[in-house]
Short mmCIF file of C-alpha atoms and ligand atoms in Angstrom, two decimals:
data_model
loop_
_atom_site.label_atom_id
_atom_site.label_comp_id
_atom_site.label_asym_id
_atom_site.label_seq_id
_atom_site.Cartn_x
_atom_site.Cartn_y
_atom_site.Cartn_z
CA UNK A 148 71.53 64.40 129.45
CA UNK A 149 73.83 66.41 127.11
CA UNK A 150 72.65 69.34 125.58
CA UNK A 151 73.80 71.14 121.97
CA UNK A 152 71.74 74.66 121.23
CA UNK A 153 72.28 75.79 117.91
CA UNK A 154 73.14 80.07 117.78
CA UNK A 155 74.36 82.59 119.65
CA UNK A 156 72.10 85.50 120.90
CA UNK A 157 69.97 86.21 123.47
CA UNK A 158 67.17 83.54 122.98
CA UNK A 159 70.00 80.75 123.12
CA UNK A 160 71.53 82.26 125.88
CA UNK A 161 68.65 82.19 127.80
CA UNK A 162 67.45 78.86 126.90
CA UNK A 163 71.00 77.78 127.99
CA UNK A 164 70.52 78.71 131.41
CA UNK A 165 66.78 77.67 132.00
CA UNK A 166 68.34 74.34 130.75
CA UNK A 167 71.24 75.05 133.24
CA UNK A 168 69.06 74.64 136.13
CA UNK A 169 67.48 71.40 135.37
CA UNK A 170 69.06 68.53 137.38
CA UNK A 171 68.87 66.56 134.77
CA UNK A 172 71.62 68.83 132.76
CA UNK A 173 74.86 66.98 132.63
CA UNK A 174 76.48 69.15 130.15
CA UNK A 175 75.37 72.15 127.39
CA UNK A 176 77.34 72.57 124.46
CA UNK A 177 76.33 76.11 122.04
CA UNK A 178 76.98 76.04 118.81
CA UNK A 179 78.52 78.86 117.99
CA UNK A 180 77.58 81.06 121.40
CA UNK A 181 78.90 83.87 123.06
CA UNK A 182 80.66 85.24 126.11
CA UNK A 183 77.50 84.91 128.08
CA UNK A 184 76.88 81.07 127.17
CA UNK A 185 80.58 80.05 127.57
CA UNK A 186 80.22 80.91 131.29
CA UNK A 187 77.59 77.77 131.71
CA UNK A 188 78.33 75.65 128.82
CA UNK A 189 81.00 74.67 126.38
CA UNK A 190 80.81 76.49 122.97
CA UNK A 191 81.52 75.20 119.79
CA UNK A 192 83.10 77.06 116.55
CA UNK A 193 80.86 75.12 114.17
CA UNK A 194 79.39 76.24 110.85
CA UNK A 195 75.23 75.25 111.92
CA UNK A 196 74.46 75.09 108.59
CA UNK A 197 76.63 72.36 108.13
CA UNK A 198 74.77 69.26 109.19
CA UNK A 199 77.18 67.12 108.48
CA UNK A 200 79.40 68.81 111.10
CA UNK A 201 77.13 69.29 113.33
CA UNK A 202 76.04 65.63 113.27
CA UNK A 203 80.04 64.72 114.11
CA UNK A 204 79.86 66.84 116.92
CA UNK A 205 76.72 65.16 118.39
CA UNK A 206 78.29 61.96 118.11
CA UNK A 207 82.00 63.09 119.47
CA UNK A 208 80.21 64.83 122.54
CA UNK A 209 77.50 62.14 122.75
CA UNK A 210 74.33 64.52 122.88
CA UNK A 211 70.81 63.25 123.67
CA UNK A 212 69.54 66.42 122.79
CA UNK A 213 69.64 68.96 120.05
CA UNK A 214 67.93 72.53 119.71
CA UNK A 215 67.85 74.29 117.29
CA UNK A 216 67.72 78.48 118.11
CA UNK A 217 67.94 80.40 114.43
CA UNK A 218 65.07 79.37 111.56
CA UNK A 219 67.49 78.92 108.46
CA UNK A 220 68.45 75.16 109.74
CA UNK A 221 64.71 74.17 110.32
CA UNK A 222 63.87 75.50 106.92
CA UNK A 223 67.07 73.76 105.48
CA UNK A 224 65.90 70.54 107.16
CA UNK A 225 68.19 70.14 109.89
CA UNK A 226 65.46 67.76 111.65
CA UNK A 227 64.47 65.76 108.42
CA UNK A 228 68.25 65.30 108.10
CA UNK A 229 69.03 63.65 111.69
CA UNK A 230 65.49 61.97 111.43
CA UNK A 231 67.30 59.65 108.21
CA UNK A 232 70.12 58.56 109.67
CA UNK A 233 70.02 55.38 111.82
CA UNK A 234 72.82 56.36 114.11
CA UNK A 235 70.67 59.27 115.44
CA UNK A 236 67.87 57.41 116.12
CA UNK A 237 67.80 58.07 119.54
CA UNK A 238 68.54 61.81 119.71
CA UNK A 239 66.12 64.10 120.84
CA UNK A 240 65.64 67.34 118.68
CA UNK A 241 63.43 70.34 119.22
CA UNK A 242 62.52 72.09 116.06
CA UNK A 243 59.82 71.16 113.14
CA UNK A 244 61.06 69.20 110.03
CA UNK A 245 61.19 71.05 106.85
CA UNK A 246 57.62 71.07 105.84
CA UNK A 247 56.96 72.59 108.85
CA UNK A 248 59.26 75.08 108.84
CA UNK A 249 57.92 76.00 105.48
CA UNK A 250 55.64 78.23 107.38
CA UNK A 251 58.15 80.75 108.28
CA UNK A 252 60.29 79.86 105.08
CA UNK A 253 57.52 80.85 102.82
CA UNK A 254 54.93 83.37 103.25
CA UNK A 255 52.58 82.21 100.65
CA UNK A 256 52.50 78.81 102.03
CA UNK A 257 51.77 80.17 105.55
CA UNK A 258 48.96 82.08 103.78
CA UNK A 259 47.75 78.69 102.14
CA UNK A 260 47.49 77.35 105.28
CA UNK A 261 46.00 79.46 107.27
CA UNK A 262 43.67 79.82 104.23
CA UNK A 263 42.77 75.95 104.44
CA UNK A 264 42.62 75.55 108.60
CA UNK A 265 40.06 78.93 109.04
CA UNK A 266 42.74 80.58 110.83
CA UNK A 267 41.87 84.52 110.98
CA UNK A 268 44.40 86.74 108.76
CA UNK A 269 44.66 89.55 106.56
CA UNK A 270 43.28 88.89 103.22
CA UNK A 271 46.22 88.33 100.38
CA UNK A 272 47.52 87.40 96.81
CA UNK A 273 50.37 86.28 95.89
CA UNK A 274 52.08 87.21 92.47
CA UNK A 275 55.50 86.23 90.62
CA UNK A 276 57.52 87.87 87.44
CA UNK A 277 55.20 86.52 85.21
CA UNK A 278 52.02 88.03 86.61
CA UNK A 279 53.82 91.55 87.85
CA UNK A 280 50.95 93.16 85.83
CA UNK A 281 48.22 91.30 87.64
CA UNK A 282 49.78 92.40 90.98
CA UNK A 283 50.19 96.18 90.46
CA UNK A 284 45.87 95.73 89.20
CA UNK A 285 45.68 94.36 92.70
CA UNK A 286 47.53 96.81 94.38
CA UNK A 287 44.94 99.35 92.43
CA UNK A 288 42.01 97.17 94.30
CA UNK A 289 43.21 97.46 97.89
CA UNK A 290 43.12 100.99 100.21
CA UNK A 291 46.41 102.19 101.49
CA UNK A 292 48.73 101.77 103.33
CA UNK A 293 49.97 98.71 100.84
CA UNK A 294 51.49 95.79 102.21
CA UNK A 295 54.42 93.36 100.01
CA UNK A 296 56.04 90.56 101.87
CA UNK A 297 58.84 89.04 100.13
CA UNK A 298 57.84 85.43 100.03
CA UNK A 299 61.10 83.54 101.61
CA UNK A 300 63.67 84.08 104.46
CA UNK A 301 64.96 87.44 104.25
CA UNK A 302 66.36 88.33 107.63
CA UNK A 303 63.48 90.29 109.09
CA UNK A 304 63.85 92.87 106.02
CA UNK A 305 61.32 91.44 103.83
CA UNK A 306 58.53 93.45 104.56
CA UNK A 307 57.78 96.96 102.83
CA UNK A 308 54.80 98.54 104.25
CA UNK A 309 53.98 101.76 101.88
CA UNK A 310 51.44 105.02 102.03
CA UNK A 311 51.13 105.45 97.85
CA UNK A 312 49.80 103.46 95.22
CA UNK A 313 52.86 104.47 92.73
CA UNK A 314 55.63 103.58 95.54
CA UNK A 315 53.98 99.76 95.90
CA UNK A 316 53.90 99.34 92.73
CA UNK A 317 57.50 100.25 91.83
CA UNK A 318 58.30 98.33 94.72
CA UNK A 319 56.07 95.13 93.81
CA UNK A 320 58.48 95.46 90.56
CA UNK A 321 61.74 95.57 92.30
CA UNK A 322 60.96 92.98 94.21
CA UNK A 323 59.69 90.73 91.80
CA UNK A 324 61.87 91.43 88.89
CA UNK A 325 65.28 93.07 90.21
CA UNK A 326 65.72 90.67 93.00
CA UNK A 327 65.06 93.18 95.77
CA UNK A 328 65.57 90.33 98.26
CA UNK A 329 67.55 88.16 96.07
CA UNK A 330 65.46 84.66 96.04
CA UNK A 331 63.67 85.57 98.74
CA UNK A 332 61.43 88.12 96.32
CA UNK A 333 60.70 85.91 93.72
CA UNK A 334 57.59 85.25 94.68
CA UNK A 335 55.43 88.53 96.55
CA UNK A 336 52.22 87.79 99.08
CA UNK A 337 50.40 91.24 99.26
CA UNK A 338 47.79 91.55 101.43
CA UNK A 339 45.47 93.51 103.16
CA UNK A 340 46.61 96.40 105.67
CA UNK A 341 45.62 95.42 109.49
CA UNK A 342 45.35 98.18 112.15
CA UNK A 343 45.59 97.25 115.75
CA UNK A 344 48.19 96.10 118.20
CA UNK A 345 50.59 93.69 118.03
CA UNK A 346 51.71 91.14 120.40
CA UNK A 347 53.50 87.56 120.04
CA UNK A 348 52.06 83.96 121.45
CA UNK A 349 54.28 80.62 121.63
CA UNK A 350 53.55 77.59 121.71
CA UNK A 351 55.20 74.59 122.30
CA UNK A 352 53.94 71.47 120.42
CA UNK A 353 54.82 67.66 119.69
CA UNK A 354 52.68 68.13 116.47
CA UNK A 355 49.41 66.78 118.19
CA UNK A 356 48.89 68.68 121.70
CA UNK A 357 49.97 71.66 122.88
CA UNK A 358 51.33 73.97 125.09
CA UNK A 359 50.84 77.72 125.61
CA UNK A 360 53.74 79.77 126.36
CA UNK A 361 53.41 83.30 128.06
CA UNK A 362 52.81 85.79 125.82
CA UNK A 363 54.73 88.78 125.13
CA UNK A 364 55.48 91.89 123.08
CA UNK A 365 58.59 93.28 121.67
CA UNK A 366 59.57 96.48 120.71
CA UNK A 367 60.71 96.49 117.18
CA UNK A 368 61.59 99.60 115.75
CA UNK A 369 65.53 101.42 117.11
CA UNK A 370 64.19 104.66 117.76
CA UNK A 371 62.09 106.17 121.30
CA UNK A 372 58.40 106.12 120.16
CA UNK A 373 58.87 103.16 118.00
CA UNK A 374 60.26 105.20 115.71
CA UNK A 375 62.81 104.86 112.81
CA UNK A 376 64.49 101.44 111.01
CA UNK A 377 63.02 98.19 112.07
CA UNK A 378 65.89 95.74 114.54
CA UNK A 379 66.07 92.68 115.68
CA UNK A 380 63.75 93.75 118.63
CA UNK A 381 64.89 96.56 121.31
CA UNK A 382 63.02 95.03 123.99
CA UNK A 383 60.26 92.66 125.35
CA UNK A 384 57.40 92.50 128.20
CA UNK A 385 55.48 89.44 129.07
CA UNK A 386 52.64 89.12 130.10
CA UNK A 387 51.32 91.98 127.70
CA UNK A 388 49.34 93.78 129.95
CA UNK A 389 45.96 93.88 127.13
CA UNK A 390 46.32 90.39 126.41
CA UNK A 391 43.74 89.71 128.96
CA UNK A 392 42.07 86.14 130.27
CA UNK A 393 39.45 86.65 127.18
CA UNK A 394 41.80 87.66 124.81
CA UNK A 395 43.46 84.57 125.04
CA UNK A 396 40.95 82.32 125.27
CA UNK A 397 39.83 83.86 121.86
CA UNK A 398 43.52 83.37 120.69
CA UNK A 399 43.49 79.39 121.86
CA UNK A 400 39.83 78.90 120.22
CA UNK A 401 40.42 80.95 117.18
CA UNK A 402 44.66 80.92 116.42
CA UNK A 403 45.97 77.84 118.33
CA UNK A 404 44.34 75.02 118.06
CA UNK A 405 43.36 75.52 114.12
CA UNK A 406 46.78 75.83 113.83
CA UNK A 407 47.93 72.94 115.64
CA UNK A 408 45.08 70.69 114.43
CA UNK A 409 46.17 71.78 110.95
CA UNK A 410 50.10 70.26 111.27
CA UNK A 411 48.17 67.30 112.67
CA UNK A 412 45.77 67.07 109.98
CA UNK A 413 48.63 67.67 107.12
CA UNK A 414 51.11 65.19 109.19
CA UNK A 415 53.65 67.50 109.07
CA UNK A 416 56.16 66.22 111.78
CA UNK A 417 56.38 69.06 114.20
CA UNK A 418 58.13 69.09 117.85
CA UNK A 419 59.10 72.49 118.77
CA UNK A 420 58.29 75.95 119.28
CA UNK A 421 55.76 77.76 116.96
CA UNK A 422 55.27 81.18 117.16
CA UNK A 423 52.48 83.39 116.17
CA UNK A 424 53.04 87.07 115.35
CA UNK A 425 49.29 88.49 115.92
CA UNK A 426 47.75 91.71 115.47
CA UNK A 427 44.87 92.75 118.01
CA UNK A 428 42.47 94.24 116.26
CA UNK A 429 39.56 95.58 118.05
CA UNK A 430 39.02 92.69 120.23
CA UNK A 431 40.17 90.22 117.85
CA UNK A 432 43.10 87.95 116.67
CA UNK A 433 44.62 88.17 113.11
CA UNK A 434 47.58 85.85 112.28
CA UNK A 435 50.79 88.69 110.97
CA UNK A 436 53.12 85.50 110.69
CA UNK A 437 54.31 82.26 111.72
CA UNK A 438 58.17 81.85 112.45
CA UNK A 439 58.81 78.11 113.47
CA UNK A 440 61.43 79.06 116.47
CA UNK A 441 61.27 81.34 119.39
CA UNK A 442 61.51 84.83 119.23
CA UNK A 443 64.46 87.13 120.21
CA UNK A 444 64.13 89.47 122.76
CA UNK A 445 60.99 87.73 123.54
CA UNK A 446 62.53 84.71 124.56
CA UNK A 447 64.47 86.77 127.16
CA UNK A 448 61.03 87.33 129.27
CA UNK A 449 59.05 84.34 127.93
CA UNK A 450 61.27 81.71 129.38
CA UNK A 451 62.07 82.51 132.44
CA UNK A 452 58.86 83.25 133.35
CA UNK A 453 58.29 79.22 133.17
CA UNK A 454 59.01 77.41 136.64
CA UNK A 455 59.24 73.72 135.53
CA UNK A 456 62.24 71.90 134.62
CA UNK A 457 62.95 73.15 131.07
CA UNK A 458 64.31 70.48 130.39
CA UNK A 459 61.84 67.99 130.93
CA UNK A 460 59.88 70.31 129.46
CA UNK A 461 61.39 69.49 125.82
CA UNK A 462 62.25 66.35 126.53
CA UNK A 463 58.27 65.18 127.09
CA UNK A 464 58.01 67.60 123.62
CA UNK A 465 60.61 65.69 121.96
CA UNK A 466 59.13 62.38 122.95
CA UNK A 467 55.49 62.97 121.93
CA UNK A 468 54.76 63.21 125.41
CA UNK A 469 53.68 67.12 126.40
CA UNK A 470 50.18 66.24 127.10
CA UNK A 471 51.86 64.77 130.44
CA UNK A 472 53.45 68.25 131.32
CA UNK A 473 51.52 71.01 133.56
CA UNK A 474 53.40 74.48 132.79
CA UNK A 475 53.82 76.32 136.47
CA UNK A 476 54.41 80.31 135.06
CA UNK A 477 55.84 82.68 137.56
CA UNK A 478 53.14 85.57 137.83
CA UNK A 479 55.49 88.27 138.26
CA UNK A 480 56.25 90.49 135.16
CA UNK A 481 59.56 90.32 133.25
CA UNK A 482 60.97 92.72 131.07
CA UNK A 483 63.68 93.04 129.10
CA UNK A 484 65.91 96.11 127.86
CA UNK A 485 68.73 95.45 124.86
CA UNK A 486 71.63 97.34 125.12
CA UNK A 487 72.69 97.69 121.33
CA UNK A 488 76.13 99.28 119.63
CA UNK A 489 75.37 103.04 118.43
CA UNK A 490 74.73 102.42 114.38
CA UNK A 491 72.89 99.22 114.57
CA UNK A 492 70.52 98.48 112.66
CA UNK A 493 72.96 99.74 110.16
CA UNK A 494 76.49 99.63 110.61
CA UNK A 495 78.17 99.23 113.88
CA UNK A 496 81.57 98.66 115.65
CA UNK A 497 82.05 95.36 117.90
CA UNK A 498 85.21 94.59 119.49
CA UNK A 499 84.37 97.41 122.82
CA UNK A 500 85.25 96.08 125.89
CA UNK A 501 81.90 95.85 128.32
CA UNK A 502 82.40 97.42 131.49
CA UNK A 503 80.17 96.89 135.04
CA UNK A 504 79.06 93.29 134.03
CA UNK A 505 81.26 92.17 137.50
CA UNK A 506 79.54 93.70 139.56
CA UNK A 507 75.75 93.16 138.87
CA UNK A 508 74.76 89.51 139.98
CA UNK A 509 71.78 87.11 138.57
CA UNK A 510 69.21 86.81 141.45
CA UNK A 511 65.73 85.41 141.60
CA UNK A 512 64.92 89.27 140.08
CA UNK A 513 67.92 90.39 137.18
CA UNK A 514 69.34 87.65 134.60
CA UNK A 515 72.03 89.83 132.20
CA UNK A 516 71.27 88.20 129.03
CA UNK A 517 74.43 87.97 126.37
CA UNK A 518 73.17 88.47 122.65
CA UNK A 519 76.14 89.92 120.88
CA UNK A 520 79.67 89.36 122.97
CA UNK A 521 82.63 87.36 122.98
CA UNK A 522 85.45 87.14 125.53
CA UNK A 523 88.91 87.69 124.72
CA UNK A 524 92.05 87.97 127.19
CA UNK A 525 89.74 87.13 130.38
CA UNK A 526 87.68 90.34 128.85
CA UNK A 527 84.01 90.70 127.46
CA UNK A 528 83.54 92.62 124.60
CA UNK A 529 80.75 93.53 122.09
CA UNK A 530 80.72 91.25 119.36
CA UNK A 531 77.18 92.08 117.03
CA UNK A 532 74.24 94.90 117.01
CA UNK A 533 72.07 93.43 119.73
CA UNK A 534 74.91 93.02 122.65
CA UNK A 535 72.76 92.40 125.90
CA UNK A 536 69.34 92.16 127.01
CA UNK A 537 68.74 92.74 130.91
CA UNK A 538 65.93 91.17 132.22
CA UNK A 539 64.04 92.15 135.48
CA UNK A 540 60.99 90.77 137.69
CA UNK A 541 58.73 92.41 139.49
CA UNK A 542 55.05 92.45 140.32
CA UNK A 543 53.95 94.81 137.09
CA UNK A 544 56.11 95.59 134.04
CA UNK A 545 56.69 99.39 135.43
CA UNK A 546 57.86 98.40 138.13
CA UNK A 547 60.45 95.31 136.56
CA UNK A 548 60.97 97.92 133.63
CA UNK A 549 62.40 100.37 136.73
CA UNK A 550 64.64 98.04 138.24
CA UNK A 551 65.97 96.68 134.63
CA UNK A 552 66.90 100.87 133.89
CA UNK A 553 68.81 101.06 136.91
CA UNK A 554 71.12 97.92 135.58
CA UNK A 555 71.52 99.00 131.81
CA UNK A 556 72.96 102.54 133.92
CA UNK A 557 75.84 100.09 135.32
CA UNK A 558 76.41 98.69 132.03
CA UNK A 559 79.10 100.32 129.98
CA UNK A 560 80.30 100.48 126.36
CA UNK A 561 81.44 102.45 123.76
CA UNK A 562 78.20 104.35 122.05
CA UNK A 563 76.08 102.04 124.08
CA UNK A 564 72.42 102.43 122.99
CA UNK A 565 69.06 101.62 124.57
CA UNK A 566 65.60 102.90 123.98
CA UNK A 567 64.36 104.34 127.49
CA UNK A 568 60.84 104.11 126.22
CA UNK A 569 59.89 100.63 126.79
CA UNK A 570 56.37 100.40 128.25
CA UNK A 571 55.12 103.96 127.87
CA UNK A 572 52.72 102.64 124.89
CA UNK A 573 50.50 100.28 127.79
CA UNK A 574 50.00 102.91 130.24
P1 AMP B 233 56.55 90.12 109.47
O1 AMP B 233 57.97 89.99 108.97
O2 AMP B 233 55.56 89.32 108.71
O3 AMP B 233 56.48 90.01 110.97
O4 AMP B 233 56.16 91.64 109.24
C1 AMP B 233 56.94 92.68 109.81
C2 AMP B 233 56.03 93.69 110.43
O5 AMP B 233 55.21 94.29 109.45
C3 AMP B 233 55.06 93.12 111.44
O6 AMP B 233 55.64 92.98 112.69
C4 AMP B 233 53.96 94.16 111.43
O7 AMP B 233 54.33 95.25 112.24
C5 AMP B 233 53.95 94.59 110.00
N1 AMP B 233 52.90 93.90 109.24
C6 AMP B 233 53.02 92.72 108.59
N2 AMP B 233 51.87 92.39 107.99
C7 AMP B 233 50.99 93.37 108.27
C8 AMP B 233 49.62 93.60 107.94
N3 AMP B 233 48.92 92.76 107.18
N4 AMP B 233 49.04 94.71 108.42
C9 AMP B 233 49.73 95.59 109.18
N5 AMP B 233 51.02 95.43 109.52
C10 AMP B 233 51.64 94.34 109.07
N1 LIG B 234 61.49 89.54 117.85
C1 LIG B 234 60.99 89.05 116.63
C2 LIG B 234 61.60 87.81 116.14
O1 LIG B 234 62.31 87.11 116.82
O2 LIG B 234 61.36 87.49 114.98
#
C-alpha cells in the first residue's frame, strides 16, 4: 500500500518510519516533510490545506492511504471532503470528520460534550461579546488562579491562566472584544482551576471500539523547572511512571469509554487518533482537553513503543475493523529530548547547518527524530523552533533519559537548546 502523511515535524516523522517497517509499505509520500522524512519517503511541496491538491496528488501517486498529522485539516474537513467524492471511495484515511474534530476545534463544544457523556472535567461557562458583563460576574464567583480558553484553534496560545481577579477580567475583555486571538476568541470557556498533574492518553478508535495507546507526558514549558513561555513541547516520557495499573483502569472506566461511547452515541464518524489531555488530581482523572490528532513530542515515545505492524494497525482502524487488533507494547521506557533553535518559542534563526547527525545510527535503542530541518546541497539544516527530538530505550526513563543526553551532546548547531531537566519532576 501507498502511504501520504500530511505535516512535517516530529510526530509525522515518526509515524513515517513505524509505517516504514511494515511489509506491507510499498511507498510513503509526506506532505510537506522534512530532511528526516525525505530519507524514507518521498516528500511533497503541497499546500495541506488545499484539498483539492491534495486529492490530485492521491490520485497521481495512487495512495490507499491518507493520514492526516496537524488538526487544522480535520477541523476544516479534510475527511468529510474525500468521504463525498466517488473517486475516493476506496481510500483509507485516518483522522475524524469534521464534527469530530469539533472537539479540539472548539472548546465549548468539547465542554458540551463531556457535559452530556458524564465525562469528569473542570466545571465551566462559556461567554461571548454580548454577555462580557455576565462573564467578568463569573469570574467574581470562582477562586483564583482564573482560567480563559479561547474557544477555537489558536496554535497552542489560547490559554491564559491568571493569579488576579482584575487581570482575568481585562483579559476576558480582550479576548472577547479586541480579538485577542482573532476568531479564535470570539467565544471564551472559563472554567474552574484544577491542581494536580498532568499527563496525556491516546487512543486509537474506528468510532465504535477502541484502542489504548501508551501513555505519556510532555514537558511543555522552554525553560529548566518547567519554567518560562509555553512550546510546542520540550520533551516526552512514556510510560509516565504515576500513571499506574489503577490509574488507568480509572482512566478507561471513567475518560475512555464515555468518550468513545459518546462519538458512537452522537454518530459522529470517527477513525483516528483521539487524544486526551488529563490532569491527575489526587487519585483521579479530569479531562484538560481533547485534540483529535496525536501529540508532538509525545508521539516521538508513544509510537515506537508499539510492536505491531503500524500499518495494519490503521488499516484495521480505517476499515472499522480494530476490535480484530491485539496491541503488543514494548515494556522498555522511551524518552525523548528536543533539541530547539536558541529564541524559540519566540523568534529564532533556521537555515544552521546540523552537525554529528552522521555519525549517530538508529538501533533497536536511539531513533533521531527530525521536527524542524530541511536538506539543502547534500546538507541538513535547521528549518523551524522544534528541530529534533532524540529518542532513547531503556529499562526506566532515567536510565533511557541518560543515554538520550549523551546523543543531544553529539548533536550540533548554532545556539542549540535543550532543557537538561527532563524527568527530575518523577523522582
Ligand atoms: P490546553 O490548551 O487546553 O491544553 O491548555 C493549556 C494548558 O493549560 C494545559 O496543558 C494545562 O497545563 C493548563 N490548563 C488548562 N485547563 C486547566 C484547568 N482547568 N486547570 C488547570 N490548568 C489548566
Ligand atoms: N504536546 C502537546 C500537543 O501536541 O498538543
Amino acid at each position: 500500500m501507498k502511504v501520504l502523511i500530511l505535516g512535517s515535524g516530529g510526530r509525522e516523522h515518526t509515524i513515517a518510519q513505524k509505517i516504514y517497517e511494515s511489509p506491507n509499505c510499498d511507498q510513503i509520500f509526506v506532505a510537506p516533510g522534512n530532511a528526516g522524512t525525505s530519507a524514507i519517503a518521498e516528500n511533497l511541496t503541497l499546500d495541506i490545506g488545499d484539498f483539492e491538491a491534495v486529492g490530485k496528488c492521491i490520485s497521481n501517486h495512487n495512495i490507499g492511504m491518507l493520514i492526516v498529522g496537524p488538526e487544522a485539516p480535520l477541523v476544516d474537513g479534510i475527511k468529510d471532503y474525500f468521504d463525498d467524492k466517488n473517486e475516493f471511495s476506496d481510500l483509507l484515511i485516518i483522522g475524524p470528520s469534521k464534527r469530530g474534530a469539533l472537539l479540539e476545534g472548539s472548546k465549548e463544544r468539547a465542554k458540551e460534550f463531556m457535559r452530556t457523556h458524564q465525562v469528569p472535567t473542570a466545571a465551566y461557562q462559556s461567554f461571548t461579546a454580548e454577555t462580557l458583563d455576565a462573564g467578568k460576574s463569573f469570574l467574581e464567583t470562582l477562586r483564583p488562579p482564573y482560567v480563559l480558553k479561547a474557544d477555537g484553534l489558536a496554535g497552542g496560545k489560547g490559554v491564559l491562566i491568571l493569579k488576579h481577579l482584575q487581570e482575568a477580567q481585562d483579559e476576558l475583555e480582550q479576548m472577547l472584544t479586541n480579538s485577542k486571538f482573532g476568531q479564535a476568541s470570539e467565544k471564551v470557556v472559563i472554567e474552574e482551576f484544577l491542581s494536580g498533574i498532568e499527563l496525556s492518553v491516546f487512543v486509537l478508535t474506528d468510532g465504535e471500539n477502541y484502542l489504548t495507546l501508551p501513555n505519556a507526558k510532555d514537558y511543555k514549558r522552554i525553560g529548566e523547572g518547567d519554567t518560562g513561555l509555553n512550546t510546542g513541547g520540550m520533551g516526552a516520557i512514556s510510560p509516565v511512571p504515576f500513571a499506574d495499573e489503577t490509574f488507568m483502569k480509572k482512566v478507561d472506566e471513567k475518560i475512555i469509554k464515555p468518550s468513545i461511547d459518546g462519538l458512537t452515541k452522537e454518530n459522529i464518524d470517527y477513525t483516528g487518533f483521539l487524544f486526551i489531555g488529563l490532569m491527575k488530581v489526587g487519585d483521579e482523572p479530569y479531562v484538560i482537553e481533547y485534540n483529535v490528532r496525536m501529540g508532538d513530542p509525545e508521539t516521538e515515545v508513544v509510537i515506537p513503543r508499539i510492536e505491531n505492524d503500524f500499518l495494519d494497525v490503521l488499516i484495521k482502524t480505517a476499515q472499522g475493523k480494530i476490535s480484530e487488533v491485539d496491541l503488543n507494547i514494548d515494556k522498555r521506557s522511551a524518552t525523548t529530548v528536543m533539541l530547539v533553535s536558541g529564541g524559540y518559542p519566540e523568534a529564532y534563526e533556521k537555515g544552521k547547518t546540523i552537525h554529528g547527525l552522521d555519525k549517530i545510527k538508529n538501533t533497536d535503542d536511539v531513533f533521531i527524530c527530525h521536527a524542524g530541518t530541511k536538506i539543502e546541497n547534500d546538507q541538513i539544516l535547521t528549518n523551524g523552533g522544534r528541530v529534533l527530538a532524540v529518542t532513547t530505550f531503556d529499562s526506566n526513563f532515567e536510565s533511557a533519559l541518560r543515554k538520550g543526553y549523551k546523543i543531544v551532546d553529539q548533536i550540533d548547531f548554532d545556539k542549540k537548546y535543550f532543557r537538561t531537566d527532563l524527568g527530575k519532576d518523577l523522582v
